[in-house]
Amino acid sequence: MNEQAVIPIEDGTESVPGKTRDALRAAHLYYMQDLTMDAIAHELHTSRSSVSRLLSHARASGLVEISLHSPLDLPSRIEQEILERFAVGAHVIPVPDHASDVDRLDRVALSAARILGRFVDSNQTIGIAWGSTMSAMSRHLVPKATHNSEIVQLNGAGNGRTTGIVYASELLRRFGDAFGARVQQFPVPAFFDDPETRRAFWRERSTRRLLDLQERMDVALFGVGSPFAEVPSHVYQGGYLERADYEGLSREGAVGDVATVFYRADGSTDGITLNERATGPDFSVLRRAPRRICVVSGRAKLASLRGALAAGLITDLIVDEGTARALVESPHESPRDRE
Amino acid sequence: MNEQAVIPIEDGTESVPGKTRDALRAAHLYYMQDLTMDAIAHELHTSRSSVSRLLSHARASGLVEISLHSPLDLPSRIEQEILERFAVGAHVIPVPDHASDVDRLDRVALSAARILGRFVDSNQTIGIAWGSTMSAMSRHLVPKATHNSEIVQLNGAGNGRTTGIVYASELLRRFGDAFGARVQQFPVPAFFDDPETRRAFWRERSTRRLLDLQERMDVALFGVGSPFAEVPSHVYQGGYLERADYEGLSREGAVGDVATVFYRADGSTDGITLNERATGPDFSVLRRAPRRICVVSGRAKLASLRGALAAGLITDLIVDEGTARALVESPHESPRDRE
DNA sequence: AAGCCGAGTGAACAAACGTGCAAGGATGGC
DNA sequence: GCCATCCTTGCACGTTTGTTCACTCGGCTT
């Protein structure tokens, strides 16, 4: 049999495109023609195992895209309501109510990572905050080829004795790899000890360059912090803040933060002293980004989320179902628990 | 456990949207969150089997869309070449060379059916020919909701003693169902016996109405017939044509047909007498459709395909790999076999 | 040159999945 | 109101798929 006639391409040493070719072909046969992996293995002259791996590769590398279309007459009542009430595009992630907070975060992050591709494109500057939500997302990104894009770190990460969270550089690198984008690190602590140090730093040319990038951001991606919730965001565990800081926040009425910048329930930030030591962008800067994506999981963050919405920080919200339901159910109630 | 709290929607008798809701949720959990069907069954309070069926339903009904993206630097050399040489957008379907013609047709039709959704939209008139290729496609259509669209039959089907091919009405209905479109049948034989009958019929108001529709077509979908190939298109098996007809076609240099209208290798149709009895649209009418999708499988149809390309009938081509390769390999050779 | 390392392969096993089947429940016609 | 019929459900089975493991094969180091 003239087996080599089947694939008359030159067998160059270009092994990587060769793998991509095979993966693409396998994906065609599997997803478009419904062949079994066995049959595909036969067509590609390899083993079933390899086909299984090829398909995994095809999915993980974005060769295969799976998207869901709700029929237009059934557009998730909750998403619709969030859109109307807050003027924010919502993606509600179904998660059972009894799931643990860790599960919940993982599942929201996984879904968010897969949705993210829709927001990312070439020639964009993408700002990324640093936190456990972003960390979880970074592990599941689906690559998408872009040109001339840039990832810029929104807030410092300090030299954390990080609680299992990957280092900021690693996190940024993952985003950069996934989208073929340059990465701009922001090597500062999450909070300065002295506001003066921050001001001095901000005058440095290298810092200015980064801040300029932040001002020209096309997409911002962040979670919300919730300092007084039972399961505090990791920013509050890494030893970044002292007891006195919490007391200050509490006294000044802060309910949450976005990229280390704190706000009150009504979205205001004026007079929150900790912000003078924070490294994240001022909200006036953040709001210049036309697309501001917020990923939230867990009802503990409800009050924070409300504040971020009040501050107008969010244009697109990715949130677990329980939190979404709570958000629309009890419109203006105090952070007391429902039911 | 407050199980009913998990899904606080009213348990109305709206069973169909209920099923769609579940299917959508299951699809979310399966495709976006990588849960196993077991886990999903648990979340939905049902059995694994049901989840499997829900997911099948979600795929078959277009709730889930799976698409493949070749990396831009590797855009199927063949498709690229077809685009350059014939100015036609190509989708090449990988099929092993040793596949039987039946397999080949099935696999191309399956892929074509899944691609078709991209071409169909609301407020469109979609013309559809009648043949074994269309028949195979009709069994695998992925529904897509559209408004105010219309399916119009391009050529008559006669009262075939159809060889396992579904009746034209059934075929049209499937397309109509899949896209929520009205269906306009064309109840005439594939070929009239007497050209005069055709002319008379064409003057009828009911016929005119249909021809008008054909002239305003947005999308045309058809295969090509290949009268002199080893495995003749079913049009030639149904007893539509007599020996004398074939001899006439042969004498007049016909190499293929689109919707019962025959053409020569150079795309010309003038002086092919059988066309006076054909029921399909004149090519000048067909070419008014901005999008003209042709589905071809099997090298036996290569000469026909070349002719249809020469006639400028095609804007988008869906073709099996072997045929595509033959198309670009031997550019201007006579219909003699290669190798 | 020998040897170490990492990537890739196929066999084998376990997990996950699809489907025929029989039972239960709803629907619609009479 | 009752029965025939169709649709749906969960189970059980066989098939299909993911993953672990031992192995091979280049490439690169010592």
PDB file of N, CA and C in Angstrom, chain A residues 5-6 8-10 17 20-21 24-25 27-29 31-35 43 62-72 74 77 92-98 107 110-111 114 147 321 325, chain B residues 5-6 8-10 17 20-21 24-25 27-29 31-35 42-43 62-72 74 77 92-98 107 110-111 114 147 321 325:
ATOM      1  N   ALA A   5       1.606   8.038   0.369  1.00  0.00           N
ATOM      2  CA  ALA A   5       0.796   8.895  -0.500  1.00  0.00           C
ATOM      3  C   ALA A   5      -0.313   9.584   0.285  1.00  0.00           C
ATOM      4  N   VAL A   6      -0.666   8.999   1.409  1.00  0.00           N
ATOM      5  CA  VAL A   6      -1.752   9.569   2.193  1.00  0.00           C
ATOM      6  C   VAL A   6      -1.391  10.956   2.687  1.00  0.00           C
ATOM      7  N   PRO A   8       1.297  13.483   1.715  1.00  0.00           N
ATOM      8  CA  PRO A   8       2.421  13.757   0.817  1.00  0.00           C
ATOM      9  C   PRO A   8       3.211  14.978   1.225  1.00  0.00           C
ATOM     10  N   ILE A   9       3.049  15.436   2.435  1.00  0.00           N
ATOM     11  CA  ILE A   9       3.826  16.590   2.842  1.00  0.00           C
ATOM     12  C   ILE A   9       5.235  16.162   3.146  1.00  0.00           C
ATOM     13  N   GLU A  10       6.130  17.120   3.052  1.00  0.00           N
ATOM     14  CA  GLU A  10       7.521  16.808   3.312  1.00  0.00           C
ATOM     15  C   GLU A  10       7.718  16.520   4.801  1.00  0.00           C
ATOM     16  N   PRO A  17       4.908  21.855  14.324  1.00  0.00           N
ATOM     17  CA  PRO A  17       3.754  21.977  13.445  1.00  0.00           C
ATOM     18  C   PRO A  17       3.197  20.618  13.047  1.00  0.00           C
ATOM     19  N   THR A  20       0.863  19.657  15.599  1.00  0.00           N
ATOM     20  CA  THR A  20      -0.352  20.452  15.502  1.00  0.00           C
ATOM     21  C   THR A  20      -1.218  19.980  14.342  1.00  0.00           C
ATOM     22  N   ARG A  21      -0.560  19.688  13.243  1.00  0.00           N
ATOM     23  CA  ARG A  21      -1.301  19.126  12.103  1.00  0.00           C
ATOM     24  C   ARG A  21      -2.093  17.910  12.520  1.00  0.00           C
ATOM     25  N   LEU A  24      -4.951  18.650  14.790  1.00  0.00           N
ATOM     26  CA  LEU A  24      -6.053  19.282  14.078  1.00  0.00           C
ATOM     27  C   LEU A  24      -6.841  18.247  13.285  1.00  0.00           C
ATOM     28  N   ARG A  25      -6.113  17.383  12.649  1.00  0.00           N
ATOM     29  CA  ARG A  25      -6.777  16.348  11.867  1.00  0.00           C
ATOM     30  C   ARG A  25      -7.563  15.408  12.787  1.00  0.00           C
ATOM     31  N   ALA A  27      -8.785  16.134  15.607  1.00  0.00           N
ATOM     32  CA  ALA A  27      -9.944  16.863  16.116  1.00  0.00           C
ATOM     33  C   ALA A  27     -11.052  16.907  15.071  1.00  0.00           C
ATOM     34  N   HIS A  28     -10.668  17.140  13.836  1.00  0.00           N
ATOM     35  CA  HIS A  28     -11.645  17.084  12.751  1.00  0.00           C
ATOM     36  C   HIS A  28     -12.389  15.764  12.773  1.00  0.00           C
ATOM     37  N   LEU A  29     -11.610  14.703  12.769  1.00  0.00           N
ATOM     38  CA  LEU A  29     -12.214  13.373  12.668  1.00  0.00           C
ATOM     39  C   LEU A  29     -13.068  13.076  13.888  1.00  0.00           C
ATOM     40  N   TYR A  31     -14.397  15.396  16.301  1.00  0.00           N
ATOM     41  CA  TYR A  31     -15.495  16.303  16.631  1.00  0.00           C
ATOM     42  C   TYR A  31     -16.408  16.598  15.450  1.00  0.00           C
ATOM     43  N   MET A  32     -15.881  16.523  14.251  1.00  0.00           N
ATOM     44  CA  MET A  32     -16.734  16.837  13.099  1.00  0.00           C
ATOM     45  C   MET A  32     -17.307  15.567  12.481  1.00  0.00           C
ATOM     46  N   GLN A  33     -16.573  14.482  12.586  1.00  0.00           N
ATOM     47  CA  GLN A  33     -17.048  13.273  11.907  1.00  0.00           C
ATOM     48  C   GLN A  33     -17.431  12.172  12.876  1.00  0.00           C
ATOM     49  N   ASP A  34     -17.312  12.432  14.140  1.00  0.00           N
ATOM     50  CA  ASP A  34     -17.736  11.473  15.159  1.00  0.00           C
ATOM     51  C   ASP A  34     -17.078  10.106  15.039  1.00  0.00           C
ATOM     52  N   LEU A  35     -15.852  10.062  14.561  1.00  0.00           N
ATOM     53  CA  LEU A  35     -15.164   8.778  14.579  1.00  0.00           C
ATOM     54  C   LEU A  35     -14.728   8.450  16.004  1.00  0.00           C
ATOM     55  N   GLU A  43      -6.381   5.642  11.135  1.00  0.00           N
ATOM     56  CA  GLU A  43      -6.134   6.555  10.020  1.00  0.00           C
ATOM     57  C   GLU A  43      -4.804   7.282  10.149  1.00  0.00           C
ATOM     58  N   GLY A  62      -6.418  25.239  22.348  1.00  0.00           N
ATOM     59  CA  GLY A  62      -7.341  26.136  21.677  1.00  0.00           C
ATOM     60  C   GLY A  62      -7.621  25.789  20.225  1.00  0.00           C
ATOM     61  N   LEU A  63      -7.110  24.663  19.740  1.00  0.00           N
ATOM     62  CA  LEU A  63      -7.455  24.241  18.383  1.00  0.00           C
ATOM     63  C   LEU A  63      -8.941  23.918  18.299  1.00  0.00           C
ATOM     64  N   VAL A  64      -9.464  23.407  19.398  1.00  0.00           N
ATOM     65  CA  VAL A  64     -10.887  23.098  19.471  1.00  0.00           C
ATOM     66  C   VAL A  64     -11.540  24.121  20.379  1.00  0.00           C
ATOM     67  N   GLU A  65     -12.609  24.714  19.911  1.00  0.00           N
ATOM     68  CA  GLU A  65     -13.322  25.647  20.765  1.00  0.00           C
ATOM     69  C   GLU A  65     -14.745  25.158  20.954  1.00  0.00           C
ATOM     70  N   ILE A  66     -15.142  25.040  22.195  1.00  0.00           N
ATOM     71  CA  ILE A  66     -16.494  24.590  22.491  1.00  0.00           C
ATOM     72  C   ILE A  66     -17.247  25.747  23.105  1.00  0.00           C
ATOM     73  N   SER A  67     -18.341  26.132  22.500  1.00  0.00           N
ATOM     74  CA  SER A  67     -19.094  27.247  23.049  1.00  0.00           C
ATOM     75  C   SER A  67     -20.561  26.858  23.185  1.00  0.00           C
ATOM     76  N   LEU A  68     -21.221  27.515  24.110  1.00  0.00           N
ATOM     77  CA  LEU A  68     -22.631  27.207  24.363  1.00  0.00           C
ATOM     78  C   LEU A  68     -23.480  28.387  23.921  1.00  0.00           C
ATOM     79  N   HIS A  69     -24.587  28.094  23.302  1.00  0.00           N
ATOM     80  CA  HIS A  69     -25.517  29.137  22.886  1.00  0.00           C
ATOM     81  C   HIS A  69     -26.866  28.883  23.532  1.00  0.00           C
ATOM     82  N   SER A  70     -27.225  29.726  24.487  1.00  0.00           N
ATOM     83  CA  SER A  70     -28.587  29.535  24.959  1.00  0.00           C
ATOM     84  C   SER A  70     -29.520  30.075  23.887  1.00  0.00           C
ATOM     85  N   PRO A  71     -30.614  29.389  23.698  1.00  0.00           N
ATOM     86  CA  PRO A  71     -31.593  29.903  22.751  1.00  0.00           C
ATOM     87  C   PRO A  71     -32.004  31.299  23.187  1.00  0.00           C
ATOM     88  N   LEU A  72     -32.253  32.150  22.242  1.00  0.00           N
ATOM     89  CA  LEU A  72     -32.443  33.561  22.542  1.00  0.00           C
ATOM     90  C   LEU A  72     -33.643  33.809  23.444  1.00  0.00           C
ATOM     91  N   LEU A  74     -34.354  32.123  25.976  1.00  0.00           N
ATOM     92  CA  LEU A  74     -34.130  31.578  27.316  1.00  0.00           C
ATOM     93  C   LEU A  74     -32.758  32.026  27.788  1.00  0.00           C
ATOM     94  N   ARG A  77     -32.373  33.885  33.113  1.00  0.00           N
ATOM     95  CA  ARG A  77     -33.089  34.970  33.783  1.00  0.00           C
ATOM     96  C   ARG A  77     -32.157  35.845  34.635  1.00  0.00           C
ATOM     97  N   VAL A  92     -23.071  33.703  34.407  1.00  0.00           N
ATOM     98  CA  VAL A  92     -23.347  33.007  35.654  1.00  0.00           C
ATOM     99  C   VAL A  92     -22.900  31.562  35.528  1.00  0.00           C
ATOM    100  N   ILE A  93     -22.032  31.157  36.419  1.00  0.00           N
ATOM    101  CA  ILE A  93     -21.480  29.809  36.375  1.00  0.00           C
ATOM    102  C   ILE A  93     -22.279  28.912  37.310  1.00  0.00           C
ATOM    103  N   PRO A  94     -22.874  27.856  36.800  1.00  0.00           N
ATOM    104  CA  PRO A  94     -23.642  26.989  37.689  1.00  0.00           C
ATOM    105  C   PRO A  94     -22.732  26.208  38.623  1.00  0.00           C
ATOM    106  N   VAL A  95     -22.965  26.355  39.892  1.00  0.00           N
ATOM    107  CA  VAL A  95     -22.223  25.618  40.917  1.00  0.00           C
ATOM    108  C   VAL A  95     -23.245  25.254  41.993  1.00  0.00           C
ATOM    109  N   PRO A  96     -23.249  24.017  42.428  1.00  0.00           N
ATOM    110  CA  PRO A  96     -24.247  23.638  43.430  1.00  0.00           C
ATOM    111  C   PRO A  96     -24.030  24.414  44.727  1.00  0.00           C
ATOM    112  N   ASP A  97     -25.115  24.683  45.399  1.00  0.00           N
ATOM    113  CA  ASP A  97     -25.019  25.509  46.600  1.00  0.00           C
ATOM    114  C   ASP A  97     -24.177  24.878  47.701  1.00  0.00           C
ATOM    115  N   HIS A  98     -24.118  23.559  47.691  1.00  0.00           N
ATOM    116  CA  HIS A  98     -23.414  22.912  48.794  1.00  0.00           C
ATOM    117  C   HIS A  98     -21.922  22.750  48.524  1.00  0.00           C
ATOM    118  N   ARG A 107     -14.101  26.106  40.126  1.00  0.00           N
ATOM    119  CA  ARG A 107     -15.013  25.925  38.993  1.00  0.00           C
ATOM    120  C   ARG A 107     -15.300  27.247  38.302  1.00  0.00           C
ATOM    121  N   LEU A 110     -12.164  28.057  36.299  1.00  0.00           N
ATOM    122  CA  LEU A 110     -12.058  27.234  35.095  1.00  0.00           C
ATOM    123  C   LEU A 110     -12.954  27.783  33.995  1.00  0.00           C
ATOM    124  N   SER A 111     -14.183  28.039  34.335  1.00  0.00           N
ATOM    125  CA  SER A 111     -15.104  28.583  33.332  1.00  0.00           C
ATOM    126  C   SER A 111     -14.633  29.947  32.856  1.00  0.00           C
ATOM    127  N   ARG A 114     -11.967  29.873  30.340  1.00  0.00           N
ATOM    128  CA  ARG A 114     -12.406  29.477  28.994  1.00  0.00           C
ATOM    129  C   ARG A 114     -13.193  30.564  28.307  1.00  0.00           C
ATOM    130  N   HIS A 147      -1.307  39.177  18.332  1.00  0.00           N
ATOM    131  CA  HIS A 147      -0.074  39.860  17.984  1.00  0.00           C
ATOM    132  C   HIS A 147       0.003  41.161  18.765  1.00  0.00           C
ATOM    133  N   GLU A 321     -23.283  30.936  40.533  1.00  0.00           N
ATOM    134  CA  GLU A 321     -24.726  31.056  40.514  1.00  0.00           C
ATOM    135  C   GLU A 321     -25.300  31.533  41.859  1.00  0.00           C
ATOM    136  N   ARG A 325     -27.420  34.862  42.408  1.00  0.00           N
ATOM    137  CA  ARG A 325     -28.801  34.849  42.879  1.00  0.00           C
ATOM    138  C   ARG A 325     -28.945  35.794  44.072  1.00  0.00           C
TER     139      ARG A 325
ATOM    140  N   ALA B   5     -34.374  24.222  46.983  1.00  0.00           N
ATOM    141  CA  ALA B   5     -33.767  25.556  46.935  1.00  0.00           C
ATOM    142  C   ALA B   5     -32.737  25.651  45.823  1.00  0.00           C
ATOM    143  N   VAL B   6     -32.223  24.495  45.428  1.00  0.00           N
ATOM    144  CA  VAL B   6     -31.194  24.500  44.395  1.00  0.00           C
ATOM    145  C   VAL B   6     -31.742  25.041  43.085  1.00  0.00           C
ATOM    146  N   PRO B   8     -34.871  27.028  42.188  1.00  0.00           N
ATOM    147  CA  PRO B   8     -36.076  27.654  42.691  1.00  0.00           C
ATOM    148  C   PRO B   8     -37.025  28.083  41.581  1.00  0.00           C
ATOM    149  N   ILE B   9     -36.831  27.588  40.380  1.00  0.00           N
ATOM    150  CA  ILE B   9     -37.765  27.971  39.325  1.00  0.00           C
ATOM    151  C   ILE B   9     -39.073  27.235  39.511  1.00  0.00           C
ATOM    152  N   GLU B  10     -40.091  27.845  38.989  1.00  0.00           N
ATOM    153  CA  GLU B  10     -41.404  27.223  39.125  1.00  0.00           C
ATOM    154  C   GLU B  10     -41.459  25.955  38.269  1.00  0.00           C
ATOM    155  N   PRO B  17     -38.949  23.841  27.464  1.00  0.00           N
ATOM    156  CA  PRO B  17     -37.884  24.723  27.933  1.00  0.00           C
ATOM    157  C   PRO B  17     -37.172  24.150  29.142  1.00  0.00           C
ATOM    158  N   THR B  20     -34.582  21.979  27.888  1.00  0.00           N
ATOM    159  CA  THR B  20     -33.501  22.774  27.323  1.00  0.00           C
ATOM    160  C   THR B  20     -32.647  23.390  28.425  1.00  0.00           C
ATOM    161  N   ARG B  21     -33.328  23.881  29.444  1.00  0.00           N
ATOM    162  CA  ARG B  21     -32.588  24.411  30.604  1.00  0.00           C
ATOM    163  C   ARG B  21     -31.612  23.389  31.144  1.00  0.00           C
ATOM    164  N   LEU B  24     -28.743  22.680  28.837  1.00  0.00           N
ATOM    165  CA  LEU B  24     -27.785  23.774  28.834  1.00  0.00           C
ATOM    166  C   LEU B  24     -26.908  23.728  30.082  1.00  0.00           C
ATOM    167  N   ARG B  25     -27.560  23.484  31.191  1.00  0.00           N
ATOM    168  CA  ARG B  25     -26.809  23.415  32.436  1.00  0.00           C
ATOM    169  C   ARG B  25     -25.838  22.232  32.415  1.00  0.00           C
ATOM    170  N   ALA B  27     -24.565  20.900  29.834  1.00  0.00           N
ATOM    171  CA  ALA B  27     -23.495  21.198  28.886  1.00  0.00           C
ATOM    172  C   ALA B  27     -22.455  22.123  29.530  1.00  0.00           C
ATOM    173  N   HIS B  28     -22.941  23.118  30.265  1.00  0.00           N
ATOM    174  CA  HIS B  28     -22.044  23.984  31.016  1.00  0.00           C
ATOM    175  C   HIS B  28     -21.126  23.163  31.892  1.00  0.00           C
ATOM    176  N   LEU B  29     -21.741  22.320  32.691  1.00  0.00           N
ATOM    177  CA  LEU B  29     -20.966  21.565  33.660  1.00  0.00           C
ATOM    178  C   LEU B  29     -20.005  20.604  32.967  1.00  0.00           C
ATOM    179  N   TYR B  31     -18.868  20.669  29.559  1.00  0.00           N
ATOM    180  CA  TYR B  31     -17.886  21.215  28.626  1.00  0.00           C
ATOM    181  C   TYR B  31     -17.096  22.384  29.196  1.00  0.00           C
ATOM    182  N   MET B  32     -17.672  23.122  30.118  1.00  0.00           N
ATOM    183  CA  MET B  32     -16.951  24.275  30.656  1.00  0.00           C
ATOM    184  C   MET B  32     -16.244  23.928  31.966  1.00  0.00           C
ATOM    185  N   GLN B  33     -16.822  23.000  32.714  1.00  0.00           N
ATOM    186  CA  GLN B  33     -16.234  22.709  34.020  1.00  0.00           C
ATOM    187  C   GLN B  33     -15.629  21.317  34.097  1.00  0.00           C
ATOM    188  N   ASP B  34     -15.696  20.578  33.023  1.00  0.00           N
ATOM    189  CA  ASP B  34     -15.085  19.250  32.970  1.00  0.00           C
ATOM    190  C   ASP B  34     -15.570  18.311  34.066  1.00  0.00           C
ATOM    191  N   LEU B  35     -16.789  18.456  34.506  1.00  0.00           N
ATOM    192  CA  LEU B  35     -17.318  17.459  35.453  1.00  0.00           C
ATOM    193  C   LEU B  35     -17.622  16.159  34.701  1.00  0.00           C
ATOM    194  N   HIS B  42     -25.627  13.869  39.661  1.00  0.00           N
ATOM    195  CA  HIS B  42     -25.850  14.158  41.072  1.00  0.00           C
ATOM    196  C   HIS B  42     -26.354  15.575  41.271  1.00  0.00           C
ATOM    197  N   GLU B  43     -25.767  16.507  40.578  1.00  0.00           N
ATOM    198  CA  GLU B  43     -26.201  17.897  40.723  1.00  0.00           C
ATOM    199  C   GLU B  43     -27.610  18.116  40.189  1.00  0.00           C
ATOM    200  N   GLY B  62     -27.750  22.007  18.769  1.00  0.00           N
ATOM    201  CA  GLY B  62     -27.011  23.235  18.546  1.00  0.00           C
ATOM    202  C   GLY B  62     -26.771  24.070  19.799  1.00  0.00           C
ATOM    203  N   LEU B  63     -27.145  23.569  20.959  1.00  0.00           N
ATOM    204  CA  LEU B  63     -26.831  24.295  22.188  1.00  0.00           C
ATOM    205  C   LEU B  63     -25.327  24.339  22.388  1.00  0.00           C
ATOM    206  N   VAL B  64     -24.686  23.280  21.975  1.00  0.00           N
ATOM    207  CA  VAL B  64     -23.227  23.206  22.064  1.00  0.00           C
ATOM    208  C   VAL B  64     -22.660  23.351  20.661  1.00  0.00           C
ATOM    209  N   GLU B  65     -21.715  24.235  20.518  1.00  0.00           N
ATOM    210  CA  GLU B  65     -21.083  24.356  19.210  1.00  0.00           C
ATOM    211  C   GLU B  65     -19.603  24.080  19.347  1.00  0.00           C
ATOM    212  N   ILE B  66     -19.121  23.167  18.560  1.00  0.00           N
ATOM    213  CA  ILE B  66     -17.709  22.827  18.586  1.00  0.00           C
ATOM    214  C   ILE B  66     -17.096  23.270  17.283  1.00  0.00           C
ATOM    215  N   SER B  67     -16.090  24.126  17.381  1.00  0.00           N
ATOM    216  CA  SER B  67     -15.467  24.592  16.147  1.00  0.00           C
ATOM    217  C   SER B  67     -13.964  24.422  16.245  1.00  0.00           C
ATOM    218  N   LEU B  68     -13.333  24.312  15.103  1.00  0.00           N
ATOM    219  CA  LEU B  68     -11.892  24.111  15.062  1.00  0.00           C
ATOM    220  C   LEU B  68     -11.231  25.344  14.466  1.00  0.00           C
ATOM    221  N   HIS B  69     -10.139  25.747  15.054  1.00  0.00           N
ATOM    222  CA  HIS B  69      -9.392  26.887  14.517  1.00  0.00           C
ATOM    223  C   HIS B  69      -7.998  26.431  14.164  1.00  0.00           C
ATOM    224  N   SER B  70      -7.696  26.383  12.889  1.00  0.00           N
ATOM    225  CA  SER B  70      -6.293  26.106  12.601  1.00  0.00           C
ATOM    226  C   SER B  70      -5.517  27.364  12.916  1.00  0.00           C
ATOM    227  N   PRO B  71      -4.347  27.192  13.464  1.00  0.00           N
ATOM    228  CA  PRO B  71      -3.503  28.354  13.717  1.00  0.00           C
ATOM    229  C   PRO B  71      -3.271  29.065  12.391  1.00  0.00           C
ATOM    230  N   LEU B  72      -3.204  30.358  12.454  1.00  0.00           N
ATOM    231  CA  LEU B  72      -3.174  31.151  11.230  1.00  0.00           C
ATOM    232  C   LEU B  72      -1.976  30.840  10.345  1.00  0.00           C
ATOM    233  N   LEU B  74      -0.881  27.995   9.713  1.00  0.00           N
ATOM    234  CA  LEU B  74      -0.964  26.642   9.173  1.00  0.00           C
ATOM    235  C   LEU B  74      -2.361  26.425   8.614  1.00  0.00           C
ATOM    236  N   ARG B  77      -2.785  23.972   3.574  1.00  0.00           N
ATOM    237  CA  ARG B  77      -2.206  24.355   2.298  1.00  0.00           C
ATOM    238  C   ARG B  77      -3.205  24.221   1.139  1.00  0.00           C
ATOM    239  N   VAL B  92     -11.853  21.585   3.386  1.00  0.00           N
ATOM    240  CA  VAL B  92     -11.412  20.257   2.995  1.00  0.00           C
ATOM    241  C   VAL B  92     -11.658  19.283   4.139  1.00  0.00           C
ATOM    242  N   ILE B  93     -12.387  18.235   3.847  1.00  0.00           N
ATOM    243  CA  ILE B  93     -12.735  17.249   4.867  1.00  0.00           C
ATOM    244  C   ILE B  93     -11.764  16.096   4.796  1.00  0.00           C
ATOM    245  N   PRO B  94     -11.050  15.822   5.877  1.00  0.00           N
ATOM    246  CA  PRO B  94     -10.106  14.708   5.825  1.00  0.00           C
ATOM    247  C   PRO B  94     -10.837  13.370   5.781  1.00  0.00           C
ATOM    248  N   VAL B  95     -10.550  12.604   4.770  1.00  0.00           N
ATOM    249  CA  VAL B  95     -11.116  11.261   4.628  1.00  0.00           C
ATOM    250  C   VAL B  95      -9.998  10.394   4.072  1.00  0.00           C
ATOM    251  N   PRO B  96      -9.784   9.230   4.651  1.00  0.00           N
ATOM    252  CA  PRO B  96      -8.669   8.409   4.155  1.00  0.00           C
ATOM    253  C   PRO B  96      -8.926   7.987   2.709  1.00  0.00           C
ATOM    254  N   ASP B  97      -7.835   7.830   1.968  1.00  0.00           N
ATOM    255  CA  ASP B  97      -7.975   7.540   0.552  1.00  0.00           C
ATOM    256  C   ASP B  97      -8.647   6.203   0.283  1.00  0.00           C
ATOM    257  N   HIS B  98      -8.527   5.295   1.242  1.00  0.00           N
ATOM    258  CA  HIS B  98      -9.065   3.966   0.971  1.00  0.00           C
ATOM    259  C   HIS B  98     -10.538   3.837   1.365  1.00  0.00           C
ATOM    260  N   ARG B 107     -19.261  10.978   5.321  1.00  0.00           N
ATOM    261  CA  ARG B 107     -18.409  11.788   6.180  1.00  0.00           C
ATOM    262  C   ARG B 107     -18.348  13.226   5.710  1.00  0.00           C
ATOM    263  N   LEU B 110     -21.685  14.760   6.722  1.00  0.00           N
ATOM    264  CA  LEU B 110     -21.751  15.038   8.159  1.00  0.00           C
ATOM    265  C   LEU B 110     -21.012  16.326   8.488  1.00  0.00           C
ATOM    266  N   SER B 111     -19.802  16.449   7.995  1.00  0.00           N
ATOM    267  CA  SER B 111     -19.042  17.666   8.250  1.00  0.00           C
ATOM    268  C   SER B 111     -19.740  18.874   7.645  1.00  0.00           C
ATOM    269  N   ARG B 114     -22.518  20.226   9.622  1.00  0.00           N
ATOM    270  CA  ARG B 114     -22.106  20.971  10.812  1.00  0.00           C
ATOM    271  C   ARG B 114     -21.532  22.332  10.462  1.00  0.00           C
ATOM    272  N   HIS B 147     -35.184  33.612  12.018  1.00  0.00           N
ATOM    273  CA  HIS B 147     -36.527  34.149  11.842  1.00  0.00           C
ATOM    274  C   HIS B 147     -36.743  34.462  10.380  1.00  0.00           C
ATOM    275  N   GLU B 321     -10.865  15.338   1.061  1.00  0.00           N
ATOM    276  CA  GLU B 321      -9.457  15.649   0.878  1.00  0.00           C
ATOM    277  C   GLU B 321      -8.894  15.113  -0.436  1.00  0.00           C
ATOM    278  N   ARG B 325      -7.277  17.339  -3.310  1.00  0.00           N
ATOM    279  CA  ARG B 325      -5.885  17.208  -3.737  1.00  0.00           C
ATOM    280  C   ARG B 325      -5.802  17.029  -5.248  1.00  0.00           C
TER     281      ARG B 325
END
